[in-house]
PDB file of C-alpha atoms in Angstrom:
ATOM      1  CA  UNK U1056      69.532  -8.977  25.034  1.00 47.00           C
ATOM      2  CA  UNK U1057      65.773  -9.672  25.174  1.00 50.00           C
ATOM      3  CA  UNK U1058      64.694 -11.874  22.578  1.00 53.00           C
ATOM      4  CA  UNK U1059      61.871 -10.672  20.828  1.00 53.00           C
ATOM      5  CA  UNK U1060      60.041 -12.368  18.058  1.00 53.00           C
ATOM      6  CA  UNK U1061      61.489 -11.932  14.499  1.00 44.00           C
ATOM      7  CA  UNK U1062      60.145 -12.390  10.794  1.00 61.00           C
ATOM      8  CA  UNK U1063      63.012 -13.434   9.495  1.00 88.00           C
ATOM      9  CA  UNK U1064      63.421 -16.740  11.500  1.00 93.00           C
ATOM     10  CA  UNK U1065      64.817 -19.960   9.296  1.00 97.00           C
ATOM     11  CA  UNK U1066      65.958 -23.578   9.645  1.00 98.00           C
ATOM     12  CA  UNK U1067      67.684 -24.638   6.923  1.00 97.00           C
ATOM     13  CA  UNK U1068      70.331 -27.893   6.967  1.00 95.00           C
ATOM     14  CA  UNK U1069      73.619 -27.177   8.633  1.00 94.00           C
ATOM     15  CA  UNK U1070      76.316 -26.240   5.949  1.00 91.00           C
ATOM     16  CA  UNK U1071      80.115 -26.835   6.184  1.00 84.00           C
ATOM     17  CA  UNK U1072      80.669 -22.889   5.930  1.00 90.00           C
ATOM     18  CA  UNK U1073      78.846 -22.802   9.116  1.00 94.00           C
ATOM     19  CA  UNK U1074      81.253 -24.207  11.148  1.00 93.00           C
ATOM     20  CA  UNK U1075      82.836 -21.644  12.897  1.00 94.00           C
ATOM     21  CA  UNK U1076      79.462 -19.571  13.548  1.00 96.00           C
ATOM     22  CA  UNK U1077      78.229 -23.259  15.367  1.00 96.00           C
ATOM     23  CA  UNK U1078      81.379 -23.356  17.206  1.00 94.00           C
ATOM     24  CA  UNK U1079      80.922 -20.166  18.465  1.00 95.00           C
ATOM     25  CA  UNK U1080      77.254 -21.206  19.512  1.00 97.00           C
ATOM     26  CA  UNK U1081      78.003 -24.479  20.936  1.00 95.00           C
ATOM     27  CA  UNK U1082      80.217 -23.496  23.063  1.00 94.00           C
ATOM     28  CA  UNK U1083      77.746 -20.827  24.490  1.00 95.00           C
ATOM     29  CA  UNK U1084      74.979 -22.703  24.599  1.00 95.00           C
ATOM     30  CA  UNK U1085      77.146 -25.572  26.630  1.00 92.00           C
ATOM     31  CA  UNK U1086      77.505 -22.272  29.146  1.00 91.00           C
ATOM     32  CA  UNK U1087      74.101 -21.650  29.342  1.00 94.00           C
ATOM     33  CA  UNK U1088      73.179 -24.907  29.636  1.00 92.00           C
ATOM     34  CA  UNK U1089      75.698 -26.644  32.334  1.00 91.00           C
ATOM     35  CA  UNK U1090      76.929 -23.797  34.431  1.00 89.00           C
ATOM     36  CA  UNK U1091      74.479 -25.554  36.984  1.00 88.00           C
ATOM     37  CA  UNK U1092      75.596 -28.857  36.344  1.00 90.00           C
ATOM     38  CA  UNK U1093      79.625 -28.725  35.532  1.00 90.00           C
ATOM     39  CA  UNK U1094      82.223 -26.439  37.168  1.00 90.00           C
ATOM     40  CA  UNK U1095      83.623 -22.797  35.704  1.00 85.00           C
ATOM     41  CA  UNK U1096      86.938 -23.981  35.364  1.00 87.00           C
ATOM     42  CA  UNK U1097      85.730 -26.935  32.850  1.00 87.00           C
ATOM     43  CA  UNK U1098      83.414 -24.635  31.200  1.00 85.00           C
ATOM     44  CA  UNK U1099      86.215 -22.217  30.546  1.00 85.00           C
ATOM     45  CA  UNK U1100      87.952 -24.811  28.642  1.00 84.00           C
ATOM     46  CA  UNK U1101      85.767 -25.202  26.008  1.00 87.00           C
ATOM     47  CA  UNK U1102      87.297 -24.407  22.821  1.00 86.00           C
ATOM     48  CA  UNK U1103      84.775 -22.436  19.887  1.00 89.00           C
ATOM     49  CA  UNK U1104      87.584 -23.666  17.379  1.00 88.00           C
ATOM     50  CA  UNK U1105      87.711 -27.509  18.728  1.00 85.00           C
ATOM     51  CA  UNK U1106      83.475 -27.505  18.397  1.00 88.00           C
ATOM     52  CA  UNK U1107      83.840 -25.753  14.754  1.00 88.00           C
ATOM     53  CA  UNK U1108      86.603 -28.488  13.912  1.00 85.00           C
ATOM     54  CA  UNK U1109      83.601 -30.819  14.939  1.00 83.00           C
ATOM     55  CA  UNK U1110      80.771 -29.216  12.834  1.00 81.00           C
ATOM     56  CA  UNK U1111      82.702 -29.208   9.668  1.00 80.00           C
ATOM     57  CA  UNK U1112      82.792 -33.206  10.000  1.00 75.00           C
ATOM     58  CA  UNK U1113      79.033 -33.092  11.061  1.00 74.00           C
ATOM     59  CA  UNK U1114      77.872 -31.120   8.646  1.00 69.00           C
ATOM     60  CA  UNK U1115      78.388 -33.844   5.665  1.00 71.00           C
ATOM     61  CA  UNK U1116      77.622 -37.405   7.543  1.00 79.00           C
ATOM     62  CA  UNK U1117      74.969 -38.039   4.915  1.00 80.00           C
ATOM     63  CA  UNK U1118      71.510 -38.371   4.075  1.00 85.00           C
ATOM     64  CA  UNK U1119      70.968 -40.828   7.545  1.00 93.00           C
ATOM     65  CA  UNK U1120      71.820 -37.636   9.608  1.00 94.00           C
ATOM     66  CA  UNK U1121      69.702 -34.584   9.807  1.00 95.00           C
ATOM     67  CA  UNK U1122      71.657 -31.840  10.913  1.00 95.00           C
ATOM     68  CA  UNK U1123      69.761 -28.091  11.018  1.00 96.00           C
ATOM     69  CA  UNK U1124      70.697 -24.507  12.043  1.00 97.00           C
ATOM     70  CA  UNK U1125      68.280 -21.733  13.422  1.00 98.00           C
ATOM     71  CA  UNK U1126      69.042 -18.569  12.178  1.00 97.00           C
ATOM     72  CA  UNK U1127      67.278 -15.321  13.072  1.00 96.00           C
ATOM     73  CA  UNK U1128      68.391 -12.041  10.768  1.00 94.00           C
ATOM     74  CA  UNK U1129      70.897 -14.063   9.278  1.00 95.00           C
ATOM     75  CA  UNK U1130      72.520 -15.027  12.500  1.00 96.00           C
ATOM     76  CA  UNK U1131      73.103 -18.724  13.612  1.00 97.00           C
ATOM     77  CA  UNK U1132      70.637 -19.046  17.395  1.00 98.00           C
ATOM     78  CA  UNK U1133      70.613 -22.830  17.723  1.00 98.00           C
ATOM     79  CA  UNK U1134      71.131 -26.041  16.120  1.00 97.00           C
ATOM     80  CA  UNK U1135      69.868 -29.621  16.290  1.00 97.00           C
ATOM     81  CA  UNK U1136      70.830 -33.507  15.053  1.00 96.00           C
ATOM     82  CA  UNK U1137      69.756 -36.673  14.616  1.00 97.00           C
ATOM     83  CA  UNK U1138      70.686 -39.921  12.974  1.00 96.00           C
ATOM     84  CA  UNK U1139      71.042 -43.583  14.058  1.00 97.00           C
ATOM     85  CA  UNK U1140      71.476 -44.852  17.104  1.00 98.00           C
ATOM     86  CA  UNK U1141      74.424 -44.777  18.888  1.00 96.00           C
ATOM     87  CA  UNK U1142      73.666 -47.572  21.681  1.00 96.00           C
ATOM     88  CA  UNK U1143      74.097 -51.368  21.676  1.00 95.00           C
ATOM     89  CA  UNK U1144      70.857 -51.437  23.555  1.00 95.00           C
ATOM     90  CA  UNK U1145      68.785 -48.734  21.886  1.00 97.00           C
ATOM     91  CA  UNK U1146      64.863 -48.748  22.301  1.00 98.00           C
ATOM     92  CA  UNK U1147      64.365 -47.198  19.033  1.00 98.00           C
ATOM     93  CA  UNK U1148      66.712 -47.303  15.870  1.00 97.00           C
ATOM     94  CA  UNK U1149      66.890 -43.735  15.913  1.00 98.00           C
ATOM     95  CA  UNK U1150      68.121 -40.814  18.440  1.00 98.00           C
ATOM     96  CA  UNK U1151      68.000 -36.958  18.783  1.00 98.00           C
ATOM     97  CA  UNK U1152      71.561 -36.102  19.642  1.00 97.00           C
ATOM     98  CA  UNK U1153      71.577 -32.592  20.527  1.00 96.00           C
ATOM     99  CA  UNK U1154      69.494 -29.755  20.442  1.00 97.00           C
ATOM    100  CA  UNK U1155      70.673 -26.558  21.680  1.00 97.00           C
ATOM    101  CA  UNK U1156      69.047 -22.747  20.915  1.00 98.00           C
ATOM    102  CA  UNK U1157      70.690 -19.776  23.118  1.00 97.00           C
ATOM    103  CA  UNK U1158      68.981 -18.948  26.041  1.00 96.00           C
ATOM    104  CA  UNK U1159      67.960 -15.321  24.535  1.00 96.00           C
ATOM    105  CA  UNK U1160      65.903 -17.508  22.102  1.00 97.00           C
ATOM    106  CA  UNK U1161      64.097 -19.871  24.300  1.00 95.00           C
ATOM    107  CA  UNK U1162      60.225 -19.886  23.896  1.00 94.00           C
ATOM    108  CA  UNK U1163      59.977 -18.548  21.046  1.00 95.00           C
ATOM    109  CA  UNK U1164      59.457 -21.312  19.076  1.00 96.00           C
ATOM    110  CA  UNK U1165      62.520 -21.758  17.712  1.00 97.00           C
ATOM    111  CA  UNK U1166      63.261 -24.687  19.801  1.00 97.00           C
ATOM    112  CA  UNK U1167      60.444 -26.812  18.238  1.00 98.00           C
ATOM    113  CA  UNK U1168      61.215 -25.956  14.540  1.00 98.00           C
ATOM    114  CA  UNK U1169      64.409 -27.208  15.292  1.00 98.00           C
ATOM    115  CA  UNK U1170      62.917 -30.228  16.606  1.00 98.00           C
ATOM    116  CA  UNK U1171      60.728 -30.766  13.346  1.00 98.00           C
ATOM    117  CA  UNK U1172      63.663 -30.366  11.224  1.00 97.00           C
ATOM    118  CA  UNK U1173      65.663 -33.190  12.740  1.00 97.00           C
ATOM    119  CA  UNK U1174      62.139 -35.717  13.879  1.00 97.00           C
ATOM    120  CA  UNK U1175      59.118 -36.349  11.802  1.00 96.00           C
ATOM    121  CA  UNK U1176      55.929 -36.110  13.202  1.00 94.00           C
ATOM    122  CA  UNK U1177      55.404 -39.512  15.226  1.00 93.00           C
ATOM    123  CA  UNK U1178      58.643 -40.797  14.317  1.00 96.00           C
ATOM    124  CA  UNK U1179      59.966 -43.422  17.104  1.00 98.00           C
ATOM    125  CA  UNK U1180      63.528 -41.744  18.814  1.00 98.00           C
ATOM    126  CA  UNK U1181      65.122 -41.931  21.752  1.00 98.00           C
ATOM    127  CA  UNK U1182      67.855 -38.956  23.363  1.00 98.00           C
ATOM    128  CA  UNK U1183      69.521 -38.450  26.653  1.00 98.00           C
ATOM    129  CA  UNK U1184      69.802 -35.461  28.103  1.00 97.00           C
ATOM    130  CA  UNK U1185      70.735 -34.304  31.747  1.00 96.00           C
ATOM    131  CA  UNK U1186      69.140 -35.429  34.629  1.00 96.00           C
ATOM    132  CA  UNK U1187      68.928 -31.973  36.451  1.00 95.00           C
ATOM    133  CA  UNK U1188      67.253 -30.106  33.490  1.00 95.00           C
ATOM    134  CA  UNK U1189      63.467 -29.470  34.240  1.00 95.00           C
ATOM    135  CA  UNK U1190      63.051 -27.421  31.352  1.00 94.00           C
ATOM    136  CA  UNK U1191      64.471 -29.934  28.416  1.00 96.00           C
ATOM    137  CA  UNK U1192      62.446 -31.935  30.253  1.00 98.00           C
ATOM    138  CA  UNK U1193      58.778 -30.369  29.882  1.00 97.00           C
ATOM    139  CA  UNK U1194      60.027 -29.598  26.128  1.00 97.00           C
ATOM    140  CA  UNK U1195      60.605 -33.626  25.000  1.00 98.00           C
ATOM    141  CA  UNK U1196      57.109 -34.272  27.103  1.00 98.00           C
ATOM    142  CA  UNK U1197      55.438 -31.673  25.455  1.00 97.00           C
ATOM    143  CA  UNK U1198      56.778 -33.874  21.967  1.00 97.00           C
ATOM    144  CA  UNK U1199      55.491 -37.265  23.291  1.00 97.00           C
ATOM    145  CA  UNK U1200      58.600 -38.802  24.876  1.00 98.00           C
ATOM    146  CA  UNK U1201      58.587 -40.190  28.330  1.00 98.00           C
ATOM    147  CA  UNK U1202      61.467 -41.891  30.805  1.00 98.00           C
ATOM    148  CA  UNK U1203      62.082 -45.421  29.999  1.00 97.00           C
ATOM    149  CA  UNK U1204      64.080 -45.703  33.299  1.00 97.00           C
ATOM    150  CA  UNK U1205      67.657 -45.851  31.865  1.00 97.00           C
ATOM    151  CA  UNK U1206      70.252 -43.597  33.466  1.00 97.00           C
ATOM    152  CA  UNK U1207      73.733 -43.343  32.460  1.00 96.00           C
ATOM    153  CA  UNK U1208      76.755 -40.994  33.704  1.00 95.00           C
ATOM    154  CA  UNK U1209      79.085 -39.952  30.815  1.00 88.00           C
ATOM    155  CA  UNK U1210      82.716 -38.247  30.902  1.00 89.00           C
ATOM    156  CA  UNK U1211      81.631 -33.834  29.860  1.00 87.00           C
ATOM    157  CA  UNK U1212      84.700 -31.692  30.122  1.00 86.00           C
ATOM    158  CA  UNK U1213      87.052 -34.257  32.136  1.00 88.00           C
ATOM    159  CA  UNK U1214      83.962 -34.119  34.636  1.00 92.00           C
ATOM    160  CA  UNK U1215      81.298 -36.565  35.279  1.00 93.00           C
ATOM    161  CA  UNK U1216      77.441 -35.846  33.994  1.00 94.00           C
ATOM    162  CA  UNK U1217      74.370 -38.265  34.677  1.00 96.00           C
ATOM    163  CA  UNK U1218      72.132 -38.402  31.957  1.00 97.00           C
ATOM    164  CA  UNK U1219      68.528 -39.739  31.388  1.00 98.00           C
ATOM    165  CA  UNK U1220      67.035 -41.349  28.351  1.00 98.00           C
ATOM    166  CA  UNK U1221      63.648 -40.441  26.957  1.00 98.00           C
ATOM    167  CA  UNK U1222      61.877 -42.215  24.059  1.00 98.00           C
ATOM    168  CA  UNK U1223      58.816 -42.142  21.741  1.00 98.00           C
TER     169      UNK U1223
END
């Protein structure tokens, strides 16, 4: 499916009765994203149900956490989160956990209102995100982050994948 541009695109906060629609789009967008990076056979294993398990206990972490859904005709395209930081040596006291929009989607624009939702505008954060990922790359550039030089390789899917942290 070609994405085309649509008038009826929102972000809105994630709700708990969006669970199983994330799940559903997590585990896609993990496809999309890592078939590169992490073998079929892990891929396969990804569970839509485990992910929507997940979500429901995202969903209500709190006013620290800003967790928001795309949705385009009513549909759930991509998602995003942020909160505190997660690392004992963090550069900034908060971090971008995840953003993820469905392939179909990408450069649309979607991408960065997901972004605003979950960052103010010159807010100090840090993420990781995959080493071997050019275009997530150009995207947090194009927002002001650069590499600080920190590299870490983290269990995905009983496989190994090396990550790289980028902060503003």
């Amino acid at each position: 499916m070609e994405a085309e541009l649509q008038t009826d695109i929102v972000v809105r906060p994630v709700r708990d009765v969006d669970a199983e629609a994330l799940g559903r789009v997590h585990a896609t967008c993990w496809h999309e994203t890592y078939d590169h990076l992490i073998s079929k056979a892990a891929l396969e294993r990804v569970s839509p149900r485990r992910l929507a398990e997940l979500w429901t206990h995202w969903a209500v972490q709190g006013p620290d956490f800003r967790m928001s859904a795309a949705l385009v005709n009513g549909e759930i395209v991509g998602f995003v989160g942020s909160g505190p930081a997660r690392d004992r040596d963090a550069p900034r006291t908060r971090e971008l956990y995840f953003i993820y929009l469905l392939d179909a989607w990408h450069g649309t624009g979607i991408g960065q209102r997901l972004f605003d939702s979950a960052v103010d505008e010159g807010e100090e954060v840090y993420l990781w995100v995959a080493e071997d990922n050019p275009r997530a790359h150009r995207f947090y550039q194009r927002n002001g982050f650069t590499l600080d030089g920190a590299t870490h390789t983290e269990p995905f899917l009983g496989e190994t994948l090396t990550e790289v942290r980028f902060v503003r």
